[in-house]
Short mmCIF file of N, CA and C in Angstrom, two decimals:
data_model
loop_
_atom_site.label_atom_id
_atom_site.label_comp_id
_atom_site.label_asym_id
_atom_site.label_seq_id
_atom_site.Cartn_x
_atom_site.Cartn_y
_atom_site.Cartn_z
N MET A 13 -20.44 -8.63 3.14
CA MET A 13 -20.20 -7.27 2.69
C MET A 13 -19.21 -6.60 3.64
N PHE A 14 -18.44 -5.67 3.10
CA PHE A 14 -17.46 -4.96 3.92
C PHE A 14 -17.56 -3.47 3.66
N GLU A 15 -17.05 -2.71 4.59
CA GLU A 15 -17.03 -1.25 4.50
C GLU A 15 -15.58 -0.82 4.33
N ILE A 16 -15.34 0.20 3.52
CA ILE A 16 -14.00 0.79 3.41
C ILE A 16 -14.08 2.18 4.00
N ARG A 17 -13.18 2.46 4.93
CA ARG A 17 -13.17 3.75 5.62
C ARG A 17 -11.74 4.15 5.93
N PRO A 18 -11.53 5.44 6.27
CA PRO A 18 -10.19 5.85 6.70
C PRO A 18 -9.76 5.07 7.93
N ALA A 19 -8.50 4.73 7.99
CA ALA A 19 -7.98 4.00 9.15
C ALA A 19 -8.00 4.90 10.38
N ARG A 20 -8.20 4.25 11.51
CA ARG A 20 -8.22 4.94 12.80
C ARG A 20 -7.08 4.39 13.66
N GLU A 21 -6.79 5.09 14.71
CA GLU A 21 -5.72 4.64 15.61
C GLU A 21 -5.98 3.23 16.12
N GLU A 22 -7.24 2.89 16.38
CA GLU A 22 -7.54 1.55 16.90
C GLU A 22 -7.33 0.44 15.86
N ASP A 23 -7.12 0.81 14.59
CA ASP A 23 -6.83 -0.17 13.54
C ASP A 23 -5.34 -0.49 13.45
N ARG A 24 -4.52 0.25 14.14
CA ARG A 24 -3.06 0.15 14.02
C ARG A 24 -2.55 -1.28 14.21
N SER A 25 -2.98 -1.94 15.26
CA SER A 25 -2.51 -3.31 15.54
C SER A 25 -2.89 -4.27 14.41
N ALA A 26 -4.12 -4.17 13.94
CA ALA A 26 -4.57 -5.05 12.85
C ALA A 26 -3.80 -4.77 11.58
N ILE A 27 -3.55 -3.50 11.28
CA ILE A 27 -2.77 -3.14 10.09
C ILE A 27 -1.37 -3.73 10.20
N LEU A 28 -0.75 -3.57 11.36
CA LEU A 28 0.61 -4.10 11.53
C LEU A 28 0.65 -5.62 11.35
N GLN A 29 -0.30 -6.33 11.93
CA GLN A 29 -0.33 -7.79 11.80
C GLN A 29 -0.54 -8.21 10.35
N LEU A 30 -1.51 -7.59 9.69
CA LEU A 30 -1.77 -7.91 8.28
C LEU A 30 -0.55 -7.62 7.42
N TRP A 31 0.04 -6.47 7.62
CA TRP A 31 1.18 -6.04 6.83
C TRP A 31 2.37 -6.97 7.03
N HIS A 32 2.68 -7.29 8.28
CA HIS A 32 3.80 -8.18 8.58
C HIS A 32 3.60 -9.55 7.95
N ARG A 33 2.44 -10.16 8.18
CA ARG A 33 2.15 -11.48 7.60
C ARG A 33 2.14 -11.43 6.07
N GLY A 34 1.45 -10.43 5.53
CA GLY A 34 1.34 -10.31 4.08
C GLY A 34 2.67 -10.05 3.41
N TRP A 35 3.50 -9.21 4.03
CA TRP A 35 4.81 -8.92 3.46
C TRP A 35 5.65 -10.19 3.40
N HIS A 36 5.68 -10.95 4.51
CA HIS A 36 6.49 -12.17 4.53
C HIS A 36 5.95 -13.20 3.54
N ASP A 37 4.64 -13.28 3.40
CA ASP A 37 4.04 -14.22 2.46
C ASP A 37 4.41 -13.87 1.02
N ALA A 38 4.43 -12.58 0.68
CA ALA A 38 4.64 -12.16 -0.70
C ALA A 38 6.07 -11.78 -1.06
N HIS A 39 6.88 -11.36 -0.07
CA HIS A 39 8.17 -10.77 -0.38
C HIS A 39 9.40 -11.47 0.19
N ALA A 40 9.26 -12.17 1.29
CA ALA A 40 10.44 -12.68 2.00
C ALA A 40 11.35 -13.52 1.12
N TYR A 41 10.78 -14.25 0.20
CA TYR A 41 11.59 -15.12 -0.66
C TYR A 41 12.13 -14.38 -1.89
N LEU A 42 11.76 -13.11 -2.06
CA LEU A 42 12.18 -12.34 -3.23
C LEU A 42 13.27 -11.30 -2.93
N VAL A 43 13.52 -11.06 -1.67
CA VAL A 43 14.47 -10.01 -1.27
C VAL A 43 15.74 -10.63 -0.71
N PRO A 44 16.83 -9.85 -0.63
CA PRO A 44 18.06 -10.37 -0.03
C PRO A 44 17.81 -10.80 1.42
N ALA A 45 18.36 -11.93 1.79
CA ALA A 45 18.17 -12.46 3.15
C ALA A 45 18.67 -11.50 4.22
N GLU A 46 19.63 -10.66 3.87
CA GLU A 46 20.19 -9.72 4.85
C GLU A 46 19.17 -8.68 5.31
N ILE A 47 18.08 -8.50 4.58
CA ILE A 47 17.07 -7.52 4.97
C ILE A 47 16.10 -8.10 6.00
N LEU A 48 16.01 -9.42 6.10
CA LEU A 48 14.99 -10.04 6.95
C LEU A 48 15.09 -9.69 8.43
N PRO A 49 16.29 -9.48 9.00
CA PRO A 49 16.32 -9.04 10.40
C PRO A 49 15.61 -7.70 10.63
N PHE A 50 15.39 -6.94 9.56
CA PHE A 50 14.69 -5.66 9.66
C PHE A 50 13.23 -5.76 9.22
N ARG A 51 12.69 -6.97 9.26
CA ARG A 51 11.30 -7.21 8.89
C ARG A 51 10.56 -7.97 10.00
N THR A 52 10.87 -7.61 11.24
CA THR A 52 10.17 -8.17 12.41
C THR A 52 8.97 -7.27 12.72
N PRO A 53 8.05 -7.72 13.55
CA PRO A 53 6.91 -6.85 13.91
C PRO A 53 7.35 -5.50 14.48
N GLU A 54 8.44 -5.49 15.25
CA GLU A 54 8.92 -4.24 15.83
C GLU A 54 9.37 -3.26 14.74
N TYR A 55 10.03 -3.77 13.71
CA TYR A 55 10.47 -2.89 12.63
C TYR A 55 9.30 -2.44 11.77
N PHE A 56 8.28 -3.30 11.62
CA PHE A 56 7.10 -2.87 10.87
C PHE A 56 6.41 -1.73 11.61
N ALA A 57 6.40 -1.75 12.95
CA ALA A 57 5.81 -0.66 13.74
C ALA A 57 6.59 0.63 13.50
N LEU A 58 7.90 0.55 13.48
CA LEU A 58 8.74 1.71 13.20
C LEU A 58 8.49 2.22 11.79
N TRP A 59 8.42 1.30 10.83
CA TRP A 59 8.17 1.63 9.43
C TRP A 59 6.83 2.36 9.30
N LEU A 60 5.81 1.86 9.99
CA LEU A 60 4.50 2.50 9.94
C LEU A 60 4.57 3.91 10.52
N ASN A 61 5.32 4.08 11.59
CA ASN A 61 5.49 5.41 12.18
C ASN A 61 6.13 6.38 11.19
N GLN A 62 7.00 5.89 10.33
CA GLN A 62 7.71 6.74 9.37
C GLN A 62 6.96 6.91 8.05
N ALA A 63 5.90 6.15 7.86
CA ALA A 63 5.15 6.20 6.60
C ALA A 63 4.47 7.56 6.45
N ALA A 64 4.48 8.07 5.25
CA ALA A 64 3.92 9.40 4.99
C ALA A 64 2.64 9.34 4.16
N GLU A 65 2.06 8.16 4.02
CA GLU A 65 0.86 8.03 3.20
C GLU A 65 -0.40 7.95 4.05
N HIS A 66 -1.56 7.95 3.37
CA HIS A 66 -2.87 7.87 4.01
C HIS A 66 -3.36 6.44 3.91
N PHE A 67 -3.89 5.89 5.01
CA PHE A 67 -4.33 4.50 5.07
C PHE A 67 -5.85 4.42 5.14
N TYR A 68 -6.38 3.38 4.46
CA TYR A 68 -7.81 3.07 4.45
C TYR A 68 -7.94 1.58 4.71
N VAL A 69 -8.99 1.19 5.44
CA VAL A 69 -9.18 -0.22 5.79
C VAL A 69 -10.51 -0.74 5.27
N ALA A 70 -10.52 -2.02 4.94
CA ALA A 70 -11.76 -2.74 4.63
C ALA A 70 -12.12 -3.48 5.91
N VAL A 71 -13.35 -3.29 6.36
CA VAL A 71 -13.78 -3.83 7.65
C VAL A 71 -15.09 -4.58 7.50
N HIS A 72 -15.16 -5.73 8.11
CA HIS A 72 -16.40 -6.47 8.30
C HIS A 72 -16.23 -7.17 9.65
N GLY A 73 -16.55 -6.43 10.70
CA GLY A 73 -16.26 -6.91 12.05
C GLY A 73 -14.80 -6.64 12.39
N ALA A 74 -13.91 -7.27 11.66
CA ALA A 74 -12.47 -7.08 11.83
C ALA A 74 -11.90 -6.42 10.57
N VAL A 75 -10.67 -5.97 10.67
CA VAL A 75 -9.98 -5.40 9.51
C VAL A 75 -9.61 -6.54 8.58
N LEU A 76 -10.08 -6.48 7.34
CA LEU A 76 -9.83 -7.52 6.34
C LEU A 76 -8.65 -7.20 5.44
N GLY A 77 -8.33 -5.91 5.33
CA GLY A 77 -7.24 -5.48 4.47
C GLY A 77 -7.08 -3.99 4.56
N PHE A 78 -6.03 -3.48 3.92
CA PHE A 78 -5.82 -2.05 3.89
C PHE A 78 -5.12 -1.64 2.61
N VAL A 79 -5.28 -0.36 2.27
CA VAL A 79 -4.61 0.25 1.13
C VAL A 79 -4.10 1.60 1.61
N SER A 80 -2.98 2.06 1.03
CA SER A 80 -2.49 3.38 1.36
C SER A 80 -2.15 4.13 0.07
N THR A 81 -2.29 5.44 0.13
CA THR A 81 -2.02 6.29 -1.03
C THR A 81 -1.17 7.47 -0.61
N LYS A 82 -0.43 7.98 -1.59
CA LYS A 82 0.36 9.20 -1.39
C LYS A 82 0.59 9.82 -2.76
N GLY A 83 0.20 11.07 -2.92
CA GLY A 83 0.37 11.73 -4.21
C GLY A 83 -0.41 10.99 -5.28
N GLU A 84 0.29 10.56 -6.34
CA GLU A 84 -0.37 9.83 -7.42
C GLU A 84 -0.19 8.32 -7.29
N GLU A 85 0.24 7.87 -6.12
CA GLU A 85 0.63 6.46 -5.98
C GLU A 85 -0.25 5.67 -5.00
N VAL A 86 -0.57 4.46 -5.41
CA VAL A 86 -1.10 3.45 -4.49
C VAL A 86 0.15 2.82 -3.89
N VAL A 87 0.39 3.02 -2.60
CA VAL A 87 1.66 2.64 -1.99
C VAL A 87 1.64 1.21 -1.45
N LYS A 88 0.62 0.87 -0.70
CA LYS A 88 0.53 -0.46 -0.11
C LYS A 88 -0.88 -1.00 -0.30
N LEU A 89 -0.97 -2.31 -0.51
CA LEU A 89 -2.26 -3.00 -0.57
C LEU A 89 -2.04 -4.40 -0.02
N TYR A 90 -2.66 -4.68 1.12
CA TYR A 90 -2.53 -5.98 1.76
C TYR A 90 -3.91 -6.45 2.21
N VAL A 91 -4.18 -7.74 2.00
CA VAL A 91 -5.46 -8.34 2.38
C VAL A 91 -5.17 -9.60 3.17
N ASP A 92 -5.94 -9.81 4.23
CA ASP A 92 -5.81 -11.01 5.04
C ASP A 92 -6.01 -12.25 4.16
N THR A 93 -5.27 -13.30 4.45
CA THR A 93 -5.37 -14.52 3.63
C THR A 93 -6.80 -15.06 3.61
N GLU A 94 -7.53 -14.91 4.70
CA GLU A 94 -8.91 -15.39 4.77
C GLU A 94 -9.85 -14.58 3.87
N ALA A 95 -9.44 -13.36 3.53
CA ALA A 95 -10.30 -12.49 2.72
C ALA A 95 -9.93 -12.50 1.24
N ARG A 96 -8.89 -13.24 0.88
CA ARG A 96 -8.50 -13.30 -0.53
C ARG A 96 -9.59 -13.99 -1.33
N GLY A 97 -9.83 -13.46 -2.53
CA GLY A 97 -10.85 -14.04 -3.40
C GLY A 97 -12.26 -13.61 -3.06
N THR A 98 -12.41 -12.66 -2.13
CA THR A 98 -13.74 -12.21 -1.73
C THR A 98 -14.12 -10.84 -2.29
N GLY A 99 -13.21 -10.22 -3.04
CA GLY A 99 -13.46 -8.90 -3.58
C GLY A 99 -12.89 -7.77 -2.74
N VAL A 100 -12.29 -8.10 -1.60
CA VAL A 100 -11.73 -7.06 -0.73
C VAL A 100 -10.59 -6.34 -1.43
N ALA A 101 -9.66 -7.07 -2.03
CA ALA A 101 -8.52 -6.44 -2.69
C ALA A 101 -9.00 -5.53 -3.82
N GLY A 102 -9.91 -6.02 -4.65
CA GLY A 102 -10.44 -5.20 -5.73
C GLY A 102 -11.18 -3.97 -5.22
N GLY A 103 -11.91 -4.13 -4.13
CA GLY A 103 -12.62 -3.00 -3.52
C GLY A 103 -11.66 -1.95 -2.99
N LEU A 104 -10.61 -2.40 -2.32
CA LEU A 104 -9.61 -1.46 -1.80
C LEU A 104 -8.89 -0.73 -2.93
N LEU A 105 -8.52 -1.47 -3.97
CA LEU A 105 -7.82 -0.84 -5.09
C LEU A 105 -8.73 0.17 -5.80
N ALA A 106 -9.98 -0.20 -6.03
CA ALA A 106 -10.93 0.71 -6.66
C ALA A 106 -11.14 1.96 -5.79
N HIS A 107 -11.20 1.77 -4.49
CA HIS A 107 -11.34 2.90 -3.57
C HIS A 107 -10.16 3.85 -3.70
N ALA A 108 -8.95 3.28 -3.73
CA ALA A 108 -7.74 4.11 -3.88
C ALA A 108 -7.77 4.85 -5.21
N GLU A 109 -8.17 4.17 -6.26
CA GLU A 109 -8.24 4.81 -7.58
C GLU A 109 -9.23 5.97 -7.57
N GLN A 110 -10.37 5.78 -6.93
CA GLN A 110 -11.38 6.84 -6.85
C GLN A 110 -10.86 8.03 -6.06
N LEU A 111 -10.18 7.76 -4.96
CA LEU A 111 -9.61 8.85 -4.17
C LEU A 111 -8.60 9.65 -4.99
N LEU A 112 -7.71 8.94 -5.66
CA LEU A 112 -6.68 9.63 -6.46
C LEU A 112 -7.34 10.43 -7.58
N SER A 113 -8.31 9.84 -8.25
CA SER A 113 -9.01 10.55 -9.32
C SER A 113 -9.69 11.79 -8.78
N GLY A 114 -10.32 11.68 -7.62
CA GLY A 114 -10.99 12.82 -6.99
C GLY A 114 -10.02 13.92 -6.60
N GLU A 115 -8.76 13.57 -6.43
CA GLU A 115 -7.73 14.56 -6.10
C GLU A 115 -7.07 15.12 -7.36
N GLY A 116 -7.60 14.74 -8.53
CA GLY A 116 -7.08 15.28 -9.78
C GLY A 116 -5.99 14.46 -10.44
N VAL A 117 -5.69 13.29 -9.90
CA VAL A 117 -4.67 12.42 -10.51
C VAL A 117 -5.27 11.79 -11.76
N THR A 118 -4.59 11.92 -12.89
CA THR A 118 -5.09 11.33 -14.13
C THR A 118 -4.35 10.04 -14.48
N GLU A 119 -3.11 9.91 -13.98
CA GLU A 119 -2.35 8.68 -14.20
C GLU A 119 -1.74 8.25 -12.87
N ALA A 120 -2.25 7.14 -12.34
CA ALA A 120 -1.78 6.63 -11.06
C ALA A 120 -0.67 5.62 -11.29
N LYS A 121 0.12 5.41 -10.25
CA LYS A 121 1.18 4.41 -10.33
C LYS A 121 1.20 3.58 -9.06
N LEU A 122 1.79 2.42 -9.16
CA LEU A 122 2.04 1.57 -8.01
C LEU A 122 3.27 0.73 -8.31
N HIS A 123 3.91 0.23 -7.26
CA HIS A 123 5.10 -0.59 -7.40
C HIS A 123 4.83 -1.98 -6.83
N CYS A 124 5.43 -2.96 -7.46
CA CYS A 124 5.23 -4.36 -7.08
C CYS A 124 6.57 -5.07 -7.21
N THR A 125 6.97 -5.77 -6.17
CA THR A 125 8.21 -6.52 -6.23
C THR A 125 8.14 -7.54 -7.36
N ALA A 126 9.13 -7.50 -8.25
CA ALA A 126 9.18 -8.46 -9.36
C ALA A 126 9.21 -9.88 -8.80
N GLY A 127 8.41 -10.74 -9.36
CA GLY A 127 8.33 -12.12 -8.87
C GLY A 127 7.12 -12.37 -7.99
N ASN A 128 6.45 -11.31 -7.55
CA ASN A 128 5.22 -11.45 -6.77
C ASN A 128 4.09 -11.68 -7.78
N ILE A 129 4.05 -12.89 -8.29
CA ILE A 129 3.17 -13.24 -9.41
C ILE A 129 1.70 -13.01 -9.09
N ARG A 130 1.26 -13.38 -7.88
CA ARG A 130 -0.15 -13.19 -7.52
C ARG A 130 -0.54 -11.71 -7.63
N ALA A 131 0.31 -10.82 -7.11
CA ALA A 131 0.02 -9.39 -7.17
C ALA A 131 0.09 -8.88 -8.61
N GLN A 132 1.09 -9.32 -9.36
CA GLN A 132 1.22 -8.88 -10.75
C GLN A 132 -0.03 -9.24 -11.55
N ARG A 133 -0.51 -10.46 -11.40
CA ARG A 133 -1.71 -10.90 -12.14
C ARG A 133 -2.93 -10.09 -11.71
N PHE A 134 -3.03 -9.84 -10.41
CA PHE A 134 -4.15 -9.07 -9.89
C PHE A 134 -4.17 -7.66 -10.50
N TYR A 135 -3.03 -6.97 -10.45
CA TYR A 135 -2.98 -5.60 -10.98
C TYR A 135 -3.30 -5.57 -12.47
N GLU A 136 -2.77 -6.52 -13.21
CA GLU A 136 -3.04 -6.57 -14.65
C GLU A 136 -4.53 -6.84 -14.91
N ARG A 137 -5.12 -7.72 -14.11
CA ARG A 137 -6.55 -8.01 -14.24
C ARG A 137 -7.39 -6.77 -13.93
N GLU A 138 -6.88 -5.90 -13.06
CA GLU A 138 -7.60 -4.68 -12.68
C GLU A 138 -7.31 -3.50 -13.61
N GLY A 139 -6.62 -3.76 -14.72
CA GLY A 139 -6.40 -2.73 -15.73
C GLY A 139 -5.12 -1.93 -15.61
N TRP A 140 -4.21 -2.37 -14.75
CA TRP A 140 -2.92 -1.69 -14.60
C TRP A 140 -1.95 -2.25 -15.64
N THR A 141 -1.06 -1.38 -16.13
CA THR A 141 -0.10 -1.76 -17.17
C THR A 141 1.32 -1.60 -16.66
N LEU A 142 2.13 -2.63 -16.89
CA LEU A 142 3.55 -2.57 -16.50
C LEU A 142 4.24 -1.54 -17.38
N SER A 143 4.86 -0.53 -16.75
CA SER A 143 5.52 0.51 -17.53
C SER A 143 7.04 0.40 -17.50
N ARG A 144 7.60 -0.14 -16.42
CA ARG A 144 9.05 -0.31 -16.37
C ARG A 144 9.42 -1.20 -15.19
N THR A 145 10.66 -1.69 -15.23
CA THR A 145 11.22 -2.48 -14.14
C THR A 145 12.55 -1.84 -13.77
N PHE A 146 12.81 -1.75 -12.47
CA PHE A 146 14.02 -1.08 -12.01
C PHE A 146 14.46 -1.68 -10.67
N GLU A 147 15.67 -1.36 -10.26
CA GLU A 147 16.18 -1.76 -8.95
C GLU A 147 15.76 -0.69 -7.94
N ASP A 148 15.01 -1.10 -6.93
CA ASP A 148 14.51 -0.16 -5.93
C ASP A 148 15.14 -0.46 -4.58
N ALA A 149 15.46 0.59 -3.83
CA ALA A 149 16.05 0.42 -2.50
C ALA A 149 14.98 -0.04 -1.52
N LEU A 150 15.33 -1.00 -0.69
CA LEU A 150 14.43 -1.51 0.34
C LEU A 150 14.52 -0.62 1.57
N TRP A 151 13.39 -0.51 2.27
CA TRP A 151 13.35 0.32 3.47
C TRP A 151 14.27 -0.24 4.54
N LEU A 152 15.03 0.66 5.15
CA LEU A 152 15.83 0.36 6.34
C LEU A 152 15.55 1.46 7.36
N PRO A 153 15.60 1.13 8.65
CA PRO A 153 15.40 2.18 9.66
C PRO A 153 16.46 3.27 9.52
N ILE A 154 16.07 4.47 9.86
CA ILE A 154 17.00 5.59 9.83
C ILE A 154 18.18 5.26 10.75
N GLY A 155 19.40 5.48 10.24
CA GLY A 155 20.60 5.24 11.03
C GLY A 155 21.22 3.87 10.82
N ILE A 156 20.54 2.97 10.12
CA ILE A 156 21.10 1.65 9.83
C ILE A 156 21.90 1.76 8.54
N PRO A 157 23.19 1.44 8.60
CA PRO A 157 23.99 1.54 7.37
C PRO A 157 23.68 0.40 6.40
N GLY A 158 23.97 0.64 5.16
CA GLY A 158 23.77 -0.38 4.13
C GLY A 158 22.68 0.02 3.17
N ARG A 159 22.63 -0.72 2.10
CA ARG A 159 21.62 -0.50 1.06
C ARG A 159 21.34 -1.83 0.40
N PHE A 160 20.08 -2.18 0.36
CA PHE A 160 19.64 -3.40 -0.29
C PHE A 160 18.62 -3.02 -1.35
N THR A 161 18.67 -3.70 -2.48
CA THR A 161 17.73 -3.41 -3.56
C THR A 161 17.02 -4.68 -4.00
N VAL A 162 15.92 -4.47 -4.69
CA VAL A 162 15.16 -5.58 -5.25
C VAL A 162 14.59 -5.11 -6.59
N GLU A 163 14.52 -6.02 -7.54
CA GLU A 163 13.91 -5.69 -8.82
C GLU A 163 12.42 -5.42 -8.60
N THR A 164 11.98 -4.29 -9.12
CA THR A 164 10.62 -3.81 -8.85
C THR A 164 9.95 -3.42 -10.15
N HIS A 165 8.66 -3.76 -10.25
CA HIS A 165 7.85 -3.35 -11.40
C HIS A 165 7.09 -2.08 -11.04
N CYS A 166 7.03 -1.17 -11.98
CA CYS A 166 6.20 0.02 -11.84
C CYS A 166 5.01 -0.15 -12.80
N TYR A 167 3.81 -0.09 -12.25
CA TYR A 167 2.58 -0.18 -13.03
C TYR A 167 1.93 1.20 -13.06
N HIS A 168 1.19 1.47 -14.12
CA HIS A 168 0.43 2.71 -14.18
C HIS A 168 -0.98 2.41 -14.70
N LYS A 169 -1.85 3.36 -14.43
CA LYS A 169 -3.23 3.25 -14.90
C LYS A 169 -3.78 4.65 -15.09
N PHE A 170 -4.41 4.89 -16.25
CA PHE A 170 -5.07 6.16 -16.49
C PHE A 170 -6.42 6.11 -15.78
N LEU A 171 -6.69 7.13 -14.99
CA LEU A 171 -7.91 7.18 -14.19
C LEU A 171 -8.96 8.04 -14.86
N THR A 172 -10.20 7.65 -14.68
CA THR A 172 -11.32 8.41 -15.21
C THR A 172 -11.68 9.49 -14.21
N PRO A 173 -11.71 10.76 -14.65
CA PRO A 173 -12.07 11.84 -13.71
C PRO A 173 -13.54 11.73 -13.33
N PRO A 174 -13.90 12.28 -12.17
CA PRO A 174 -15.33 12.29 -11.80
C PRO A 174 -16.13 12.97 -12.90
N ARG A 175 -17.34 12.45 -13.19
CA ARG A 175 -18.11 12.89 -14.35
C ARG A 175 -19.00 14.10 -14.10
N ASN A 176 -19.32 14.38 -12.85
CA ASN A 176 -20.24 15.49 -12.63
C ASN A 176 -19.89 16.22 -11.34
N GLU A 177 -20.60 17.29 -11.09
CA GLU A 177 -20.32 18.10 -9.90
C GLU A 177 -20.58 17.32 -8.62
N ILE A 178 -21.59 16.47 -8.63
CA ILE A 178 -21.86 15.66 -7.45
C ILE A 178 -20.67 14.73 -7.20
N GLY A 179 -20.16 14.12 -8.25
CA GLY A 179 -18.98 13.26 -8.10
C GLY A 179 -17.79 14.04 -7.58
N ASN A 180 -17.59 15.27 -8.08
CA ASN A 180 -16.49 16.10 -7.61
C ASN A 180 -16.67 16.47 -6.14
N ALA A 181 -17.91 16.80 -5.76
CA ALA A 181 -18.16 17.17 -4.38
C ALA A 181 -17.92 15.98 -3.45
N VAL A 182 -18.35 14.80 -3.86
CA VAL A 182 -18.12 13.60 -3.05
C VAL A 182 -16.63 13.33 -2.91
N ALA A 183 -15.89 13.43 -4.02
CA ALA A 183 -14.46 13.18 -3.98
C ALA A 183 -13.77 14.20 -3.09
N SER A 184 -14.18 15.48 -3.18
CA SER A 184 -13.57 16.51 -2.34
C SER A 184 -13.88 16.25 -0.87
N PHE A 185 -15.13 15.85 -0.60
CA PHE A 185 -15.50 15.54 0.78
C PHE A 185 -14.68 14.37 1.30
N GLU A 186 -14.55 13.33 0.48
CA GLU A 186 -13.75 12.17 0.90
C GLU A 186 -12.31 12.57 1.17
N ALA A 187 -11.73 13.39 0.30
CA ALA A 187 -10.34 13.81 0.49
C ALA A 187 -10.20 14.62 1.77
N SER A 188 -11.24 15.39 2.13
CA SER A 188 -11.16 16.20 3.35
C SER A 188 -11.29 15.34 4.60
N ARG A 189 -11.78 14.12 4.46
CA ARG A 189 -11.94 13.22 5.60
C ARG A 189 -10.73 12.32 5.74
N ARG A 190 -9.58 12.84 5.46
CA ARG A 190 -8.35 12.06 5.51
C ARG A 190 -8.24 11.29 6.82
N PRO A 191 -7.75 10.08 6.73
CA PRO A 191 -7.55 9.29 7.94
C PRO A 191 -6.34 9.81 8.70
N LEU A 192 -6.11 9.24 9.85
CA LEU A 192 -4.88 9.55 10.56
C LEU A 192 -3.76 9.30 9.58
N THR A 193 -3.02 10.32 9.25
CA THR A 193 -1.97 10.19 8.24
C THR A 193 -0.94 9.20 8.72
N ALA A 194 -1.00 8.03 8.15
CA ALA A 194 -0.05 6.94 8.37
C ALA A 194 -0.05 6.42 9.80
N LEU A 195 -1.02 6.85 10.63
CA LEU A 195 -1.09 6.32 11.99
C LEU A 195 0.26 6.39 12.67
N ARG A 196 0.89 7.53 12.61
CA ARG A 196 2.25 7.62 13.11
C ARG A 196 2.39 8.80 14.03
N SER A 197 3.41 8.73 14.84
CA SER A 197 3.71 9.84 15.72
C SER A 197 4.86 10.66 15.19
N VAL A 198 5.61 10.11 14.21
CA VAL A 198 6.76 10.81 13.65
C VAL A 198 6.61 10.81 12.14
N ARG A 199 6.78 11.93 11.50
CA ARG A 199 6.69 12.01 10.03
C ARG A 199 8.00 11.52 9.45
N GLY A 200 7.92 10.66 8.42
CA GLY A 200 9.11 10.13 7.77
C GLY A 200 9.77 11.15 6.86
N SER A 201 10.74 10.69 6.16
CA SER A 201 11.51 11.57 5.28
C SER A 201 10.72 11.98 4.06
N GLY A 202 9.59 11.33 3.82
CA GLY A 202 8.79 11.66 2.64
C GLY A 202 9.13 10.80 1.44
N SER A 203 10.21 10.04 1.51
CA SER A 203 10.53 9.16 0.39
C SER A 203 9.65 7.93 0.46
N ARG A 204 9.39 7.33 -0.66
CA ARG A 204 8.53 6.16 -0.73
C ARG A 204 9.29 4.93 -0.27
N PRO A 205 8.93 4.38 0.91
CA PRO A 205 9.60 3.16 1.34
C PRO A 205 9.15 1.98 0.50
N LYS A 206 10.01 1.04 0.30
CA LYS A 206 9.73 -0.14 -0.53
C LYS A 206 10.00 -1.39 0.27
N ALA A 207 9.25 -2.41 -0.02
CA ALA A 207 9.37 -3.74 0.57
C ALA A 207 10.51 -3.77 1.52
#
């Protein structure tokens, strides 16, 4: 069994390791090779500092995975390879959906790099629907010239609002217990960074 809770500063290292490994496992072969020099652990730390979303972790002794949300969007979802197939990913996604619903979001969205078949199948199995495909700009550190894009799928899902006052109170309480916003010392530009 695992617990899902707001991320804390002490989770930062585990989040960075999971994110770096998971990103390379799922995306490195799908993006332009010229972006890879900007996908080292040091750049992931910078990226995390610039992230403007809220992070939540699944924990059972160690951090097994994390999800992040911003506005109506599930921004990131990564699970340790050892925790795949254990329900952690589904638990994190359901947690994010509940948080968004509790904040009044009726239609959530998420983005997935086209060609990330494992993620695409997972989202579809969890009730998400592909709404469009577009070219999305990849994250680069501020001040680095250039622009790289990757074909990206946008998925959406209609969320069920909380059914009663107790559900609304719980959702409001959860929203008020926001984690360290993006575990960062510097606020980013507010734009949604992509792979």
